[in-house]
Coordinates of C-alpha atoms and ligand atoms in Angstrom, one line a residue:
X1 CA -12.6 -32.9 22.9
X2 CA -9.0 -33.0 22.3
X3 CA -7.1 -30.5 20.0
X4 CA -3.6 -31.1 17.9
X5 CA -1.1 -29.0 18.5
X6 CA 0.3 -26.7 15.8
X7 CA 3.1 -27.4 14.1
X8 CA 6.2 -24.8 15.4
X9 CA 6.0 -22.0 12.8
X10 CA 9.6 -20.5 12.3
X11 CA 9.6 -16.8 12.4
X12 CA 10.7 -15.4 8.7
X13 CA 9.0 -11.8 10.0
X14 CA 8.8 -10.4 13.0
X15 CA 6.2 -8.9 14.8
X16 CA 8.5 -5.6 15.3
X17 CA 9.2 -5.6 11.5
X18 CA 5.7 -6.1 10.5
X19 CA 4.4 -2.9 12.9
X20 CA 7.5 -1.1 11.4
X21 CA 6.5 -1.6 7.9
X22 CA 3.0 -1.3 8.7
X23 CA 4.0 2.6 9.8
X24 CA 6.0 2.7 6.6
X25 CA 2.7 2.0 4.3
X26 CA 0.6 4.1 6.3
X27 CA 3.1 7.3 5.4
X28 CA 3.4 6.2 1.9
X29 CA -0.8 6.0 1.6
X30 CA -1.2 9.6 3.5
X31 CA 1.0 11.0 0.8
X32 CA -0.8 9.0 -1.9
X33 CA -4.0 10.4 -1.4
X34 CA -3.6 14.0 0.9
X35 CA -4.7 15.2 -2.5
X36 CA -7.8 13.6 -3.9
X37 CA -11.1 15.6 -3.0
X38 CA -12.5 11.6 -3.2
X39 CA -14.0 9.3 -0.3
X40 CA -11.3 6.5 0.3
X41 CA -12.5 3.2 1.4
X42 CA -10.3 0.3 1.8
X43 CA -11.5 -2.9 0.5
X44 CA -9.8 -5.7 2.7
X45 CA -10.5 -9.5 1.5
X46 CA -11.6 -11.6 4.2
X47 CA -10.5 -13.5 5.9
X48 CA -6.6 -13.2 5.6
X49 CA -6.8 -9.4 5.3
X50 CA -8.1 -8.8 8.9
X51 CA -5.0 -8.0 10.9
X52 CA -3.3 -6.3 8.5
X53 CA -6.1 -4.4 7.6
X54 CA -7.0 -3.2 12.0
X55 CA -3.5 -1.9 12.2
X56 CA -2.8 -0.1 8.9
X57 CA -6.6 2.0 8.6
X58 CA -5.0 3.1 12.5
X59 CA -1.7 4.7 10.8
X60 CA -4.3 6.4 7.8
X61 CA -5.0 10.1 8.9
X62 CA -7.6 10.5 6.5
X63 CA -11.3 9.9 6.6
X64 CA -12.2 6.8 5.4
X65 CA -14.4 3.6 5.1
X66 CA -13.7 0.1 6.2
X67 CA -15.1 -2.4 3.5
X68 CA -14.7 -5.9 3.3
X69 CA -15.6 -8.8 0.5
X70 CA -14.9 -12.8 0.9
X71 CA -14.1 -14.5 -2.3
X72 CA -13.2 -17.9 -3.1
X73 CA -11.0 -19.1 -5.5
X74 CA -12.3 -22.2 -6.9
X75 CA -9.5 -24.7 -5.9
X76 CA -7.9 -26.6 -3.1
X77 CA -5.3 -26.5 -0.8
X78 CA -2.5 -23.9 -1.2
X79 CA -2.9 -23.1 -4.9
X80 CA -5.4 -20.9 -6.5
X81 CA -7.1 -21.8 -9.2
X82 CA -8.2 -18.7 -12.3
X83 CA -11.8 -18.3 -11.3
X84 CA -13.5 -16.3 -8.3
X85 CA -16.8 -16.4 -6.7
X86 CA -18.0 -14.0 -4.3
X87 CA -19.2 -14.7 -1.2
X88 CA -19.8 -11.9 0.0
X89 CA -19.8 -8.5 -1.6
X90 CA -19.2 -5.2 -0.6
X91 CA -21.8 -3.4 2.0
X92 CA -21.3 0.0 0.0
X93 CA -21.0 1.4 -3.0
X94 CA -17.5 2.4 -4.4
X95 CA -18.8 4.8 -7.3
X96 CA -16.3 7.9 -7.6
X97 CA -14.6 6.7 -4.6
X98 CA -11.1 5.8 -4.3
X99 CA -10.8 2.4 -3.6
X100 CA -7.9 0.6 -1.7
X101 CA -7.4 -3.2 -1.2
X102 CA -6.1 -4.5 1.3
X103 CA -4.6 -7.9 0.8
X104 CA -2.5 -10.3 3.1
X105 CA -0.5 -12.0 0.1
X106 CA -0.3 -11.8 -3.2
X107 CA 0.8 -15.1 -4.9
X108 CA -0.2 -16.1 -8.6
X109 CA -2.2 -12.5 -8.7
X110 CA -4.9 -14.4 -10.1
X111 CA -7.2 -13.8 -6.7
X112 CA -6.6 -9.8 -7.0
X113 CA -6.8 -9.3 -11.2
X114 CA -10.3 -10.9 -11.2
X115 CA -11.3 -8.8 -8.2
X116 CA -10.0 -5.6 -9.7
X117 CA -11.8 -6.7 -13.2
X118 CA -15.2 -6.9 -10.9
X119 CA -14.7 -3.7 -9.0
X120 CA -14.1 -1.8 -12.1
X121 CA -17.2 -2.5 -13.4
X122 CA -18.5 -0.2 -10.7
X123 CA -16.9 3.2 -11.6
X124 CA -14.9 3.9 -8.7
X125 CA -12.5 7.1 -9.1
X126 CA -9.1 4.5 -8.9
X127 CA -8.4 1.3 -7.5
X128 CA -4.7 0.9 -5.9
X129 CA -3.3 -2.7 -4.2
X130 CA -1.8 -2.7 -0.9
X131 CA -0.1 -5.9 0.1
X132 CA 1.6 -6.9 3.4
X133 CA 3.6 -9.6 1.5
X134 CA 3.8 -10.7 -2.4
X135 CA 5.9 -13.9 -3.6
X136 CA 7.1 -12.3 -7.0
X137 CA 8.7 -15.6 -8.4
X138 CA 5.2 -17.2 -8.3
X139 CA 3.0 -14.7 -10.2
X140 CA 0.9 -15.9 -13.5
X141 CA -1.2 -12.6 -14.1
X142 CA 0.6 -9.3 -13.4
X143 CA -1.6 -7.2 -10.6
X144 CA 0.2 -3.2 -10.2
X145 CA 0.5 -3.5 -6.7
X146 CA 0.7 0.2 -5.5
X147 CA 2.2 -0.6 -2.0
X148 CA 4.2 -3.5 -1.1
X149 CA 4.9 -4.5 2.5
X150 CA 6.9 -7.5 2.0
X151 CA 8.8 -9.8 -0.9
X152 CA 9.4 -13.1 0.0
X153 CA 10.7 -16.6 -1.7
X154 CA 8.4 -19.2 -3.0
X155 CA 7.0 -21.1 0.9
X156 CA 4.0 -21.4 2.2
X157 CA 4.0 -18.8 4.9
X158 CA 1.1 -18.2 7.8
X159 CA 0.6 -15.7 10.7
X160 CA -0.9 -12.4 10.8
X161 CA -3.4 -13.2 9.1
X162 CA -2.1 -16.0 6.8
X163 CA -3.7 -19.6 7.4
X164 CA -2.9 -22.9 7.0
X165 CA -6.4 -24.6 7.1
X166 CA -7.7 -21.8 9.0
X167 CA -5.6 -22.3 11.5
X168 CA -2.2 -20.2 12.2
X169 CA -4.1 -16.6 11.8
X170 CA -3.8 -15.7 15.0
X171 CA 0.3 -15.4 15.0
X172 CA 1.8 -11.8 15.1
X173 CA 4.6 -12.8 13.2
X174 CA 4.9 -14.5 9.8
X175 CA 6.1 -18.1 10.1
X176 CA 7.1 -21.0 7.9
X177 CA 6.1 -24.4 9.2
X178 CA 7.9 -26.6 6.5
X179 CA 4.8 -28.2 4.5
Ligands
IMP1 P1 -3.4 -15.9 -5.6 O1 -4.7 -15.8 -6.3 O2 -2.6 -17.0 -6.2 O3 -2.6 -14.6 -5.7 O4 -3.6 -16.2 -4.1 C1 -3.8 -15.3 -3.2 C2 -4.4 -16.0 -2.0 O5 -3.9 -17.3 -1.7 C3 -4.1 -15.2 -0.7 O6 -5.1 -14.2 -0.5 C4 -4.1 -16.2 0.3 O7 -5.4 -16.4 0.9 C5 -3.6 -17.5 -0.4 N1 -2.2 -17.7 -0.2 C6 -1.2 -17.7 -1.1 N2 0.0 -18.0 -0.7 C7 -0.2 -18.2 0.7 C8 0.7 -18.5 1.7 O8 2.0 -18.7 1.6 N3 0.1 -18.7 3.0 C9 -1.2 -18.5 3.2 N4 -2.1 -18.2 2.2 C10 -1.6 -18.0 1.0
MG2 MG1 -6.5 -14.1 0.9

């Protein structure tokens, strides 16, 4: 079986400036919370969240659960379309908790409002967005993203974390590759 190559993605992030600003969240999250008498969990969405998600929970001193969810928006290639399914749901409660989400990208904020709408539902104490990148120009629903790794112009990016037709995830830099 023969495989095709990737495309070259151009570096637009580096792997040193991702682990620096990885650090940077993880100090800014301590602070956030080093005061709630709550249980954290953080929430990450599969499957872009993952590498993001391993190295910041390793900069958060507090005690806290790893939770993931897959959703899907209905829609194809690299836009997302208003309405979520999900795939796969929590494997704990968030009741009284305080709940983080981890996201990789945050682009029209359509994805992260209709998650937030379904988590509310279950009482947790507070829900808060963390995002390793957000493209600001592109947004259609505002989302209160609580910490924000990244801004970046209106491209398709991928790498750490960030696919192109699942592929590209694997990068530990962010990259363009020119679609
Ligand atoms: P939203 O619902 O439009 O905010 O889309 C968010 C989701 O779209 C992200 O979780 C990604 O899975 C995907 N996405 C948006 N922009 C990009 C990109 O530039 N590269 C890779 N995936 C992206
Ligand atoms: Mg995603």
């Amino acid at each position: 079986m023969t495989t095709t190559p990737l495309k070259h993605a151009q570096v637009l992030i580096s792997e040193q400036e991702i682990a620096q600003k990885v650090q940077t969240l993880g100090h800014a999250i301590n602070e956030h919370y080093k005061n709630s008498d709550k249980e954290l969990v953080l929430v990450g969405l599969l499957r872009g969240s993952v590498l993001f998600m391993a190295d910041l929970c390793r900069t958060i001193t507090k005690p806290h659960e790893l939770d993931f969810m897959t959703v899907s928006s209905y829609g194809s290639g690299t836009v997302s379309s208003g309405e979520i399914k999900i795939v796969q749901d929590l494997g704990s409660k968030i009741h009284n908790k305080d709940v983080l989400i981890v996201e990789d990208i945050i682009d029209s904020g359509r994805t992260l409002s209709k998650v937030i709408e379904v988590l509310q539902t279950r009482n947790p104490h507070s829900i808060e967005i963390c995002t390793l990148v957000s493209k600001p120009s592109r947004r259609e629903v505002d989302v209160a993203v609580k910490f924000l790794g990244f801004e970046v112009p209106d491209k398709f990016i991928v790498g750490y974390g960030l696919d192109y037709n699942q592929q590209y995830r694997h990068l530990p830099y962010i990259g363009e590759i020119g679609l």
